[in-house]
Coordinates of C-alpha atoms in Angstrom, one line a residue:
M1 CA -59.4 -14.0 -13.8
S2 CA -59.5 -17.4 -12.1
K3 CA -62.7 -19.1 -11.2
R4 CA -63.3 -21.6 -8.4
I5 CA -65.3 -24.8 -9.2
T6 CA -66.5 -27.1 -6.4
I7 CA -67.9 -30.5 -7.3
D8 CA -69.6 -31.9 -4.2
P9 CA -70.3 -34.7 -4.3
I10 CA -68.4 -36.4 -7.1
T11 CA -70.8 -39.1 -8.1
R12 CA -70.6 -42.4 -10.0
I13 CA -68.0 -43.4 -7.3
E14 CA -68.2 -45.3 -4.0
G15 CA -68.4 -42.9 -1.0
H16 CA -68.2 -39.2 -0.7
L17 CA -65.6 -37.0 -2.4
R18 CA -65.3 -33.3 -2.9
I19 CA -63.1 -31.8 -5.5
D20 CA -62.2 -28.1 -5.8
V21 CA -60.3 -26.6 -8.7
E22 CA -59.3 -23.1 -9.7
V23 CA -59.5 -22.5 -13.5
D24 CA -57.6 -19.8 -15.3
G25 CA -57.1 -19.5 -19.0
G26 CA -59.2 -22.6 -19.7
K27 CA -57.1 -25.0 -17.6
V28 CA -56.8 -26.1 -14.0
T29 CA -54.2 -24.1 -12.0
K30 CA -55.0 -25.3 -8.4
A31 CA -56.7 -28.4 -7.0
W32 CA -57.9 -29.8 -3.7
S33 CA -59.2 -33.3 -3.0
S34 CA -61.3 -33.8 0.1
G35 CA -62.7 -36.9 1.7
Q36 CA -65.9 -35.8 3.4
M37 CA -66.5 -38.6 5.9
W38 CA -64.7 -39.9 8.9
R39 CA -64.2 -43.7 8.7
G40 CA -63.2 -44.6 12.3
V41 CA -63.4 -48.4 11.9
E42 CA -59.9 -48.6 13.4
L43 CA -61.3 -47.5 16.8
I44 CA -64.1 -50.1 16.6
L45 CA -61.4 -52.8 16.4
L46 CA -59.5 -51.9 19.6
G47 CA -59.6 -54.6 22.2
R48 CA -61.3 -57.1 19.9
D49 CA -60.2 -60.7 19.0
P50 CA -57.9 -60.4 15.9
R51 CA -59.8 -63.3 14.3
D52 CA -62.9 -61.1 14.0
A53 CA -61.1 -58.2 12.3
W54 CA -61.6 -59.5 8.7
A55 CA -65.4 -59.6 9.2
I56 CA -65.5 -56.1 10.6
T57 CA -63.0 -54.3 8.3
Q58 CA -64.8 -55.5 5.1
R59 CA -67.8 -53.4 6.4
I60 CA -65.6 -50.3 5.6
C61 CA -67.2 -50.4 2.2
G62 CA -70.1 -51.9 0.2
V63 CA -67.9 -52.5 -2.8
C64 CA -64.4 -53.3 -1.5
T65 CA -65.6 -55.9 0.9
T66 CA -63.5 -58.9 -0.2
V67 CA -60.2 -57.0 -0.3
H68 CA -60.4 -55.8 3.3
A69 CA -61.2 -59.3 4.5
M70 CA -58.2 -60.8 2.7
T71 CA -55.8 -58.1 3.7
S72 CA -56.9 -58.3 7.4
V73 CA -56.3 -62.1 7.7
R74 CA -52.9 -61.6 6.0
A75 CA -52.0 -58.9 8.6
V76 CA -52.9 -61.2 11.5
E77 CA -51.2 -64.2 9.9
N78 CA -48.0 -62.1 9.4
A79 CA -48.1 -61.1 13.0
L80 CA -48.3 -64.7 14.1
N81 CA -45.9 -66.0 11.4
L82 CA -48.7 -68.4 10.4
E83 CA -48.5 -70.3 7.2
V84 CA -51.7 -70.9 5.1
P85 CA -52.5 -74.2 3.2
V86 CA -52.0 -73.9 -0.5
N87 CA -55.6 -74.9 -1.1
A88 CA -56.7 -71.9 0.9
Q89 CA -54.3 -69.6 -1.1
F90 CA -55.8 -70.9 -4.4
I91 CA -59.4 -70.3 -3.2
R92 CA -58.6 -66.9 -1.9
N93 CA -56.8 -66.1 -5.2
M94 CA -59.8 -67.0 -7.2
I95 CA -62.1 -64.9 -5.1
I96 CA -59.9 -61.8 -5.3
S97 CA -59.3 -62.1 -9.0
A98 CA -63.0 -62.5 -9.7
H99 CA -63.7 -59.6 -7.4
A100 CA -61.2 -57.5 -9.3
I101 CA -62.6 -58.4 -12.7
H102 CA -66.1 -57.5 -11.5
D103 CA -64.8 -54.2 -10.1
H104 CA -63.0 -53.2 -13.3
I105 CA -65.9 -54.0 -15.6
V106 CA -68.3 -52.1 -13.5
H107 CA -66.0 -49.1 -13.2
F108 CA -65.4 -48.8 -17.0
Y109 CA -68.8 -49.5 -18.4
H110 CA -71.2 -48.4 -15.7
L111 CA -69.3 -45.7 -13.8
S112 CA -66.8 -43.9 -16.0
A113 CA -67.7 -44.7 -19.7
L114 CA -70.4 -42.0 -19.5
D115 CA -67.7 -39.4 -19.3
W116 CA -66.6 -40.4 -22.8
V117 CA -69.8 -41.7 -24.5
D118 CA -72.7 -39.5 -25.5
V119 CA -75.7 -41.8 -25.1
V120 CA -78.2 -39.4 -26.7
S121 CA -76.0 -39.2 -29.8
A122 CA -76.5 -42.9 -30.3
L123 CA -80.1 -42.3 -31.2
K124 CA -78.8 -40.9 -34.6
A125 CA -76.7 -44.1 -35.3
D126 CA -77.2 -46.5 -38.2
P127 CA -77.3 -50.0 -36.6
L128 CA -75.9 -51.6 -39.8
K129 CA -72.9 -49.3 -39.8
T130 CA -72.4 -49.9 -36.1
A131 CA -72.5 -53.7 -36.6
Q132 CA -70.0 -53.4 -39.5
L133 CA -67.6 -51.4 -37.4
A134 CA -68.0 -53.7 -34.4
E135 CA -67.4 -56.9 -36.5
S136 CA -64.3 -55.3 -38.0
L137 CA -62.8 -55.0 -34.5
S138 CA -63.8 -58.3 -32.9
D139 CA -65.6 -61.6 -33.5
W140 CA -67.7 -61.1 -30.4
P141 CA -71.0 -62.8 -31.3
L142 CA -73.1 -60.0 -29.9
N143 CA -71.7 -57.4 -32.3
N144 CA -74.2 -58.2 -35.1
K145 CA -76.9 -56.0 -36.7
H146 CA -79.7 -57.7 -34.9
V147 CA -78.2 -56.8 -31.5
M148 CA -77.5 -53.2 -32.5
V149 CA -81.1 -52.8 -33.8
Q150 CA -82.4 -54.1 -30.5
T151 CA -80.1 -51.8 -28.5
L152 CA -81.3 -48.8 -30.5
E153 CA -84.9 -49.7 -30.0
K154 CA -84.3 -50.1 -26.2
L155 CA -82.6 -46.7 -26.1
K156 CA -85.5 -45.1 -28.0
S157 CA -87.9 -46.6 -25.5
F158 CA -86.0 -44.9 -22.6
V159 CA -86.2 -41.6 -24.3
G160 CA -89.8 -42.1 -25.4
S161 CA -90.9 -42.7 -21.8
G162 CA -89.4 -39.4 -20.9
Q163 CA -86.7 -41.0 -18.8
L164 CA -83.1 -42.0 -19.6
G165 CA -82.9 -44.3 -16.6
P166 CA -79.3 -45.1 -15.8
F167 CA -78.2 -42.6 -18.5
T168 CA -79.9 -39.6 -16.9
N169 CA -77.9 -36.4 -16.1
G170 CA -74.9 -37.1 -18.4
Y171 CA -73.0 -34.3 -20.2
W172 CA -74.9 -35.0 -23.5
G173 CA -73.8 -32.7 -26.3
H174 CA -70.8 -31.4 -24.4
P175 CA -68.0 -30.1 -26.7
A176 CA -65.5 -32.5 -25.2
M177 CA -67.5 -35.5 -26.5
K178 CA -66.0 -36.8 -29.7
L179 CA -67.4 -40.2 -30.7
S180 CA -69.6 -40.7 -33.7
P181 CA -73.3 -41.8 -33.3
E182 CA -72.3 -45.3 -34.4
V183 CA -69.5 -45.7 -31.9
N184 CA -71.8 -44.3 -29.2
L185 CA -74.4 -47.0 -30.1
L186 CA -71.8 -49.7 -29.9
A187 CA -70.7 -48.4 -26.5
V188 CA -74.3 -48.5 -25.3
A189 CA -74.7 -52.1 -26.5
H190 CA -71.6 -53.2 -24.6
Y191 CA -72.7 -51.2 -21.5
L192 CA -75.8 -53.4 -21.4
Q193 CA -73.9 -56.6 -22.1
A194 CA -71.4 -55.8 -19.4
L195 CA -74.2 -56.2 -16.9
D196 CA -74.3 -59.9 -17.7
A197 CA -70.5 -60.2 -17.7
Q198 CA -70.3 -58.8 -14.1
R199 CA -72.8 -61.4 -13.1
H200 CA -70.4 -64.2 -14.0
A201 CA -67.7 -62.6 -11.8
N202 CA -70.1 -62.3 -8.8
K203 CA -71.2 -65.9 -9.3
I204 CA -67.6 -67.0 -8.7
V205 CA -67.2 -64.9 -5.6
T206 CA -70.5 -66.2 -4.3
L207 CA -69.9 -69.8 -4.9
L208 CA -66.6 -69.7 -3.2
G209 CA -67.2 -67.0 -0.5
S210 CA -70.8 -68.0 0.4
K211 CA -72.2 -64.6 -0.4
S212 CA -71.4 -61.3 -2.1
P213 CA -70.8 -58.6 -1.0
H214 CA -69.2 -59.5 2.3
I215 CA -67.9 -63.0 1.9
Q216 CA -68.2 -65.4 4.8
N217 CA -65.5 -68.1 4.1
V218 CA -62.3 -66.4 5.3
A219 CA -60.5 -67.3 8.5
V220 CA -57.2 -66.4 10.0
G221 CA -55.2 -69.5 8.9
G222 CA -57.0 -70.3 5.8
V223 CA -60.6 -70.6 4.6
S224 CA -63.7 -72.4 5.8
N225 CA -64.4 -74.2 2.6
P226 CA -64.3 -77.9 3.3
I227 CA -63.1 -79.9 0.2
A228 CA -64.4 -83.4 -0.6
T229 CA -65.0 -85.5 -3.7
D230 CA -68.0 -87.5 -2.2
S231 CA -70.3 -84.8 -0.8
Q232 CA -72.6 -82.4 -2.6
S233 CA -72.7 -80.0 0.4
V234 CA -69.0 -78.9 0.2
L235 CA -66.6 -77.8 -2.5
T236 CA -66.6 -80.6 -5.0
V237 CA -65.1 -81.2 -8.5
E238 CA -68.6 -80.7 -9.9
R239 CA -68.8 -77.2 -8.3
L240 CA -65.4 -76.4 -9.5
L241 CA -66.4 -77.3 -13.1
K242 CA -69.3 -74.8 -12.7
L243 CA -66.9 -72.1 -11.7
K244 CA -64.8 -72.8 -14.8
M245 CA -67.8 -72.0 -17.0
H246 CA -68.1 -68.6 -15.5
M247 CA -64.4 -68.0 -15.8
D248 CA -64.4 -68.9 -19.5
A249 CA -67.4 -66.5 -20.1
L250 CA -65.5 -63.7 -18.5
G251 CA -62.4 -64.4 -20.6
D252 CA -64.4 -64.1 -23.8
F253 CA -65.9 -60.7 -22.7
I254 CA -62.6 -59.3 -21.6
R255 CA -60.6 -60.3 -24.7
K256 CA -63.3 -59.7 -27.3
V257 CA -65.1 -56.6 -25.8
Y258 CA -63.4 -54.8 -22.9
L259 CA -59.8 -54.7 -24.3
V260 CA -61.1 -53.7 -27.8
D261 CA -63.3 -51.0 -26.4
I262 CA -60.5 -49.5 -24.3
A263 CA -58.2 -49.4 -27.3
A264 CA -60.9 -47.7 -29.4
I265 CA -61.7 -45.1 -26.7
G266 CA -57.9 -44.5 -26.4
A267 CA -57.6 -43.9 -30.1
F268 CA -60.6 -41.6 -30.4
Y269 CA -59.5 -39.6 -27.3
A270 CA -55.7 -39.8 -27.9
D271 CA -55.3 -36.2 -26.9
W272 CA -56.1 -37.3 -23.3
T273 CA -52.8 -39.1 -23.2
K274 CA -51.4 -35.7 -22.6
Y275 CA -53.4 -35.0 -19.4
G276 CA -53.7 -36.5 -16.0
A277 CA -50.3 -38.1 -15.3
G278 CA -50.0 -36.4 -11.9
V279 CA -47.6 -38.1 -9.4
T280 CA -45.5 -40.6 -11.3
N281 CA -43.9 -42.4 -8.4
Y282 CA -45.8 -45.7 -8.6
L283 CA -46.3 -48.2 -5.8
S284 CA -47.8 -51.7 -6.1
C285 CA -47.4 -55.0 -4.4
P286 CA -47.1 -58.6 -5.6
D287 CA -50.1 -60.8 -5.2
F288 CA -51.6 -64.3 -5.8
P289 CA -49.3 -66.3 -3.5
M290 CA -48.8 -69.9 -4.7
D291 CA -47.0 -71.2 -1.6
T292 CA -47.9 -71.5 2.1
K293 CA -45.6 -68.6 3.2
G294 CA -46.3 -66.0 0.6
T295 CA -43.0 -65.9 -1.1
Q296 CA -44.0 -67.0 -4.6
F297 CA -46.4 -64.8 -6.5
L298 CA -48.1 -65.0 -9.9
V299 CA -48.1 -61.2 -10.4
P300 CA -45.2 -58.9 -9.4
G301 CA -45.2 -55.5 -7.6
G302 CA -42.8 -52.9 -6.3
Y303 CA -41.8 -49.3 -6.5
I304 CA -41.0 -47.2 -9.6
P305 CA -39.8 -43.6 -8.9
N306 CA -40.3 -40.8 -11.4
A307 CA -41.9 -43.0 -14.1
D308 CA -38.4 -44.6 -14.6
L309 CA -39.0 -48.3 -15.1
A310 CA -35.3 -48.9 -15.0
Q311 CA -35.3 -48.0 -11.3
Y312 CA -38.0 -50.6 -10.4
K313 CA -37.5 -52.2 -7.0
P314 CA -39.5 -55.3 -6.3
I315 CA -41.4 -56.2 -3.2
T316 CA -40.9 -59.9 -2.8
A317 CA -42.7 -61.5 0.2
F318 CA -45.4 -61.0 2.8
G319 CA -43.8 -59.0 5.6
D320 CA -41.3 -57.4 3.1
A321 CA -39.2 -55.0 5.1
Y322 CA -38.8 -52.5 2.1
L323 CA -42.6 -51.9 2.1
R324 CA -43.0 -52.2 5.9
D325 CA -40.4 -49.6 6.7
G326 CA -41.3 -47.0 4.0
V327 CA -45.0 -46.2 4.8
E328 CA -46.0 -43.2 6.9
E329 CA -49.2 -41.1 7.1
G330 CA -49.3 -37.3 7.8
V331 CA -52.3 -35.3 9.0
K332 CA -51.1 -31.7 8.6
H333 CA -53.9 -31.1 6.1
A334 CA -56.3 -33.8 7.4
W335 CA -59.0 -33.5 10.1
Y336 CA -57.0 -35.4 12.7
E337 CA -54.4 -34.6 15.3
Y338 CA -51.4 -36.6 16.4
S339 CA -49.8 -36.6 19.8
K340 CA -46.6 -35.4 18.3
P341 CA -45.5 -33.5 15.2
G342 CA -44.8 -35.2 11.9
P343 CA -46.1 -38.2 10.0
L344 CA -46.5 -41.6 11.8
H345 CA -45.8 -45.2 10.8
P346 CA -49.0 -47.2 10.7
Y347 CA -47.9 -49.4 13.7
K348 CA -47.8 -46.1 15.6
G349 CA -50.8 -44.7 13.8
E350 CA -53.4 -42.6 15.7
T351 CA -57.1 -41.9 14.8
V352 CA -58.1 -38.8 16.7
P353 CA -60.5 -36.6 14.8
K354 CA -60.1 -32.8 14.8
Y355 CA -62.5 -31.1 12.4
T356 CA -61.9 -27.5 11.4
D357 CA -64.1 -26.9 8.4
F358 CA -62.6 -26.6 4.9
Q359 CA -59.4 -24.5 4.9
D360 CA -57.6 -24.0 1.6
D361 CA -54.2 -23.7 3.3
G362 CA -55.0 -25.7 6.4
K363 CA -57.0 -28.9 7.1
Y364 CA -59.5 -29.9 4.5
S365 CA -60.0 -33.7 4.3
W366 CA -60.9 -36.7 6.4
L367 CA -58.2 -38.6 4.4
K368 CA -54.6 -38.8 5.7
A369 CA -51.7 -38.2 3.4
P370 CA -49.6 -41.4 3.0
T371 CA -46.0 -41.3 1.8
F372 CA -43.4 -43.9 0.8
Y373 CA -40.0 -43.0 2.1
G374 CA -41.2 -39.4 2.3
K375 CA -42.6 -39.2 -1.3
R376 CA -46.1 -39.2 -2.6
A377 CA -47.0 -42.3 -4.7
Q378 CA -49.7 -43.2 -7.1
V379 CA -51.3 -46.7 -6.6
G380 CA -53.7 -48.6 -8.8
P381 CA -53.8 -50.8 -11.9
L382 CA -51.4 -48.4 -13.7
A383 CA -48.8 -48.9 -11.0
S384 CA -49.3 -52.7 -11.2
V385 CA -49.1 -52.8 -15.0
L386 CA -45.9 -50.7 -15.0
A387 CA -44.4 -52.9 -12.4
G388 CA -45.3 -56.0 -14.5
V389 CA -43.6 -54.5 -17.6
A390 CA -40.5 -53.5 -15.5
A391 CA -40.3 -57.0 -14.1
G392 CA -40.8 -58.7 -17.4
H393 CA -44.1 -60.3 -16.5
Q394 CA -45.2 -61.8 -19.9
P395 CA -49.0 -61.8 -19.4
T396 CA -48.9 -58.1 -18.5
I397 CA -46.6 -57.2 -21.4
G398 CA -48.8 -59.2 -23.8
Y399 CA -52.0 -57.5 -22.9
A400 CA -50.4 -54.1 -22.7
N401 CA -49.0 -54.6 -26.3
K402 CA -52.4 -55.8 -27.5
V403 CA -54.1 -52.6 -26.3
L404 CA -51.4 -50.2 -27.5
D405 CA -51.1 -52.0 -30.9
T406 CA -54.9 -51.9 -31.5
A407 CA -55.2 -48.3 -30.5
S408 CA -52.2 -47.4 -32.7
S409 CA -53.8 -49.1 -35.6
L410 CA -57.1 -47.3 -35.2
L411 CA -55.3 -43.9 -34.7
G412 CA -52.9 -44.4 -37.6
S413 CA -49.8 -43.6 -35.5
K414 CA -47.8 -45.3 -32.9
I415 CA -48.9 -44.9 -29.3
P416 CA -45.9 -45.6 -26.9
L417 CA -46.0 -47.2 -23.5
A418 CA -45.3 -43.7 -22.0
A419 CA -48.8 -42.7 -23.1
L420 CA -50.1 -44.8 -20.1
H421 CA -49.0 -42.0 -17.7
S422 CA -52.3 -40.2 -18.3
T423 CA -56.0 -40.1 -17.6
I424 CA -56.9 -42.4 -20.5
G425 CA -53.8 -44.6 -19.6
R426 CA -55.3 -45.5 -16.3
H427 CA -58.3 -46.9 -18.1
A428 CA -56.1 -48.9 -20.4
A429 CA -54.1 -50.2 -17.5
R430 CA -57.3 -51.4 -15.7
A431 CA -58.3 -53.4 -18.8
V432 CA -54.8 -54.9 -19.1
R433 CA -55.0 -55.8 -15.4
C434 CA -58.4 -57.4 -16.0
G435 CA -57.0 -59.7 -18.7
V436 CA -54.2 -60.7 -16.4
M437 CA -56.6 -61.4 -13.6
Q438 CA -58.7 -63.8 -15.7
E439 CA -55.6 -65.8 -16.5
V440 CA -54.6 -65.8 -12.8
M441 CA -58.0 -67.0 -11.9
V442 CA -57.9 -70.0 -14.3
Q443 CA -54.3 -70.8 -13.1
N444 CA -55.5 -71.0 -9.5
W445 CA -58.5 -73.1 -10.5
Q446 CA -56.2 -75.6 -12.2
A447 CA -53.8 -75.6 -9.3
L448 CA -56.6 -76.4 -6.8
L449 CA -57.9 -79.2 -9.0
D450 CA -54.4 -80.7 -9.4
N451 CA -53.8 -80.5 -5.7
I452 CA -57.0 -82.1 -4.8
G453 CA -56.1 -84.9 -7.3
K454 CA -53.0 -85.5 -5.1
G455 CA -55.2 -86.1 -2.1
D456 CA -54.5 -82.8 -0.3
T457 CA -57.8 -81.3 0.9
K458 CA -56.5 -79.2 3.8
T459 CA -57.8 -75.6 3.9
F460 CA -57.0 -74.3 7.5
N461 CA -54.2 -74.0 10.0
K462 CA -55.3 -73.2 13.5
P463 CA -53.8 -69.9 14.8
T464 CA -52.2 -69.6 18.3
F465 CA -51.9 -66.2 19.9
P466 CA -48.9 -65.7 22.2
K467 CA -48.7 -63.7 25.4
G468 CA -47.1 -60.3 25.1
E469 CA -47.0 -58.1 22.0
V470 CA -46.7 -59.1 18.3
M471 CA -47.3 -57.0 15.2
G472 CA -47.8 -57.6 11.5
Y473 CA -49.1 -56.2 8.3
G474 CA -50.9 -57.6 5.3
F475 CA -50.9 -56.3 1.7
H476 CA -53.1 -56.9 -1.3
E477 CA -53.1 -55.4 -4.8
A478 CA -56.8 -54.5 -4.7
P479 CA -58.7 -53.3 -7.8
R480 CA -57.9 -49.6 -6.9
G481 CA -54.3 -50.4 -5.9
L482 CA -52.1 -51.2 -2.9
L483 CA -54.1 -51.9 0.2
S484 CA -52.4 -52.6 3.6
H485 CA -53.7 -53.4 7.1
W486 CA -51.4 -53.0 10.1
T487 CA -52.1 -54.5 13.5
V488 CA -50.5 -54.6 16.9
I489 CA -51.8 -57.5 19.0
R490 CA -51.2 -57.6 22.8
D491 CA -52.1 -60.7 24.8
G492 CA -54.4 -61.9 22.1
K493 CA -56.3 -58.6 21.6
I494 CA -56.0 -55.8 19.1
A495 CA -54.0 -53.0 20.6
N496 CA -53.8 -50.9 17.4
Y497 CA -55.1 -51.3 13.9
Q498 CA -54.6 -49.0 10.8
C499 CA -55.9 -49.4 7.3
V500 CA -53.9 -47.6 4.5
V501 CA -56.3 -47.9 1.6
P502 CA -55.7 -47.1 -2.1
S503 CA -58.0 -44.1 -2.2
T504 CA -56.0 -42.7 0.7
W505 CA -52.8 -42.9 -1.3
N506 CA -54.4 -41.3 -4.4
A507 CA -57.1 -38.9 -2.9
G508 CA -55.1 -37.8 0.1
P509 CA -54.6 -34.0 0.7
R510 CA -51.3 -32.2 0.8
D511 CA -48.8 -33.9 3.0
D512 CA -46.6 -32.6 5.8
S513 CA -44.3 -31.0 3.2
D514 CA -47.3 -29.4 1.5
A515 CA -46.8 -31.7 -1.5
I516 CA -50.0 -32.2 -3.4
G517 CA -51.5 -35.7 -3.7
P518 CA -52.1 -37.8 -6.9
Y519 CA -55.7 -36.7 -7.6
E520 CA -54.6 -33.0 -7.1
A521 CA -51.5 -33.4 -9.2
S522 CA -53.4 -35.2 -12.0
L523 CA -55.9 -32.3 -12.3
M524 CA -53.2 -29.7 -12.9
D525 CA -53.4 -28.2 -16.5
N526 CA -56.5 -30.3 -17.4
P527 CA -58.4 -28.3 -20.0
I528 CA -61.8 -27.0 -19.0
A529 CA -64.0 -26.1 -22.0
D530 CA -67.0 -24.9 -19.9
A531 CA -66.5 -24.0 -16.2
E532 CA -70.3 -24.6 -15.6
L533 CA -69.9 -28.1 -17.0
P534 CA -66.5 -29.4 -15.8
L535 CA -66.7 -32.8 -17.5
E536 CA -62.9 -32.9 -17.8
V537 CA -62.4 -32.8 -14.0
L538 CA -64.7 -35.9 -13.7
R539 CA -62.8 -37.7 -16.4
T540 CA -59.5 -37.5 -14.6
V541 CA -60.9 -38.1 -11.1
H542 CA -63.0 -41.0 -12.3
S543 CA -60.0 -42.6 -14.0
F544 CA -58.7 -43.5 -10.5
D545 CA -61.9 -45.3 -9.7
P546 CA -62.4 -43.4 -6.3
C547 CA -63.7 -45.3 -3.4
L548 CA -64.5 -43.4 -0.2
A549 CA -66.7 -44.3 2.6
C550 CA -70.4 -43.7 2.0
A551 CA -71.9 -40.4 3.4
V552 CA -73.1 -37.0 2.3
H553 CA -71.7 -33.8 3.8
V554 CA -72.0 -30.7 1.7
V555 CA -69.7 -27.8 2.7
E556 CA -70.7 -24.2 2.0
D557 CA -68.1 -21.6 1.1
N558 CA -68.4 -17.8 1.2
K559 CA -66.5 -17.3 -2.0
E560 CA -68.1 -17.4 -5.4
V561 CA -68.3 -21.0 -6.5
V562 CA -70.0 -23.1 -9.0
Q563 CA -71.9 -26.0 -7.3
V564 CA -72.2 -29.0 -9.6
K565 CA -74.1 -32.2 -8.9
A566 CA -73.0 -34.8 -11.4
L567 CA -75.1 -38.0 -11.4

C-alpha cells in the first residue's frame, strides 16, 4: 500500500518549497514539486526605466542578488547592442565568481552536509585518529590533532548546554547515515572552518561591489568603479592586491578541503551514484566574457541531450539565437493563466496569477514549467561541468578527474564520469565548478591589472535608448545554473520583463505535455528507509541547491499524510 509524504516546508534552502511523494515498497513512485509563493517582480518592472531593472531584480532573493543584477544589465545591453569596456567585464567576472564560490561553500557545508554527516556521532570520535585520517588526505594545516581536539570540545559544549545550535533537528542516528565517528568529527571541523572561507569570498564581493548582499556598482554599460593609480578612494592597485590575498585563501580551502571532502563523501556514499539522475537533458551557458561584445568566454556552456556528451551543442555569444529561440514556459500545472493555450516564449511571457489550491492532476505550483525546444532540461553545476568536459575545457576536466580519482582511490574501485548523473554527482560537480571559479577569478584579476598597466581605466559606456521597440535577453551561469532575463523596451520604458531562473528549470511542475520536472524525476525510485523520517528525499532535493522566493504557506490536505518539518 502506498503512503503519501508531504514535506512542507523544505528547509535549509532559500525560499519556500513543498515536496510530495508517494512511497510504495520502500521507494518513491510519484513526486510533485511545488513552489509556494508568487514572485511577481516582473509586474513591478513594467513602465520603469530599464537602467533601474538590475537594482530591482536582485531583490528577488536575499542570496542570489548579484546574479540577477548581472543578468539584468546584460539583457538591457543586448537589447541596445551595447558593448561593455573590458575592465567592467573583468570586475563583473570577479564579483560573480566570488559570489559563486561563496554560494557553493555555504551550500555544501552549511545547508546540505547535514544530510550526510551525523554530528552527534562525532562525540564518540578519537581526535588523534581523525587527525591521522585528515592528514593522510590533505596537507591542509588545520587538519592537525590540536584542531580536532578543540572541535570535539566545542561540540561537547553545545551538547552540554542542552542545545545543538546550528546542528539542531538533524536526522541523527538515521539508518541511512554511514560515516564513522572520526569522519563525522572531521566534517564538523571543516563545517566550522568553512565559515571563515566564505568570509573571504564575501570580502571580494564587498570590496568590488560596495556591499553584499545587493551590490551597488553595476550599471547598464559597465560598472561604477572608477579606476586610478593615484587615489585611495577608488579602485587602486593596493586594493587589488588585497583582493588577491582573499582569492589565494579561497584557493587553498577549495583544493585542500572542499574537493577532498566531496571525494570522501562520494566514496562513503557511492551507492547514491545510483539515485537522483532525473532529467538528463542538460542546459548551461558560457560565461566570464573577456571581450567587449561577449563573444569570447573563459568557461563554455551549451546543451547536452539524453546525457550524451557527443551531442553537445555550444552556445557561443550573448544574444545566441540557439538559446534565444528554444526557451518557452508553460503554465498548465502552475497557478497562472495565459491569454491563449500552450507555452509562451519569454518575450511574450505573461504573469497573471490564478490560484486553485493544490491539485495532484491540475495546478499545484507558483513555478512555471520551462522547456528547451519542447523538452525538460536540468540546469546547474552538473550541466556546466558536463558541458566543460564535452567542450574539452581543461580546468573542468582537471578538477573532475581529481575528484573522481580521489574518490575511486578511497573506495577501492573505479568511479566513472557517468556516476555524476546522480544525487551525489551534483555535489561533486559543484565542487569541481568551485575550483574552476577560483581560477577564473584569478585570471580576471590578472587581466584587469595588466589592462590598467596599459593605461586603460575605462569602466563605462553610456547607453542610449531609441524610440520604438527593442528587445533583448541576458544570460548568466549562476551558482544554481542557467539564469536568463528577457526584456521588451518600448520608447525607453520596460514593456515586458520575464526572469527564467535556475530553480524554475529544476523545480518546475509538470509541463504542458504532463512531463515531470527535474526535481520530480530525480526523486523517482529513491529509497525511503523510514517514511516518518524521509531523509533520502531531502538528500536528492538539497543536491540541486533549491532557491525559491522567501515565504511560508502551509497547505492542508484531506488525505492521510505525514507532515515533516526538517530544520
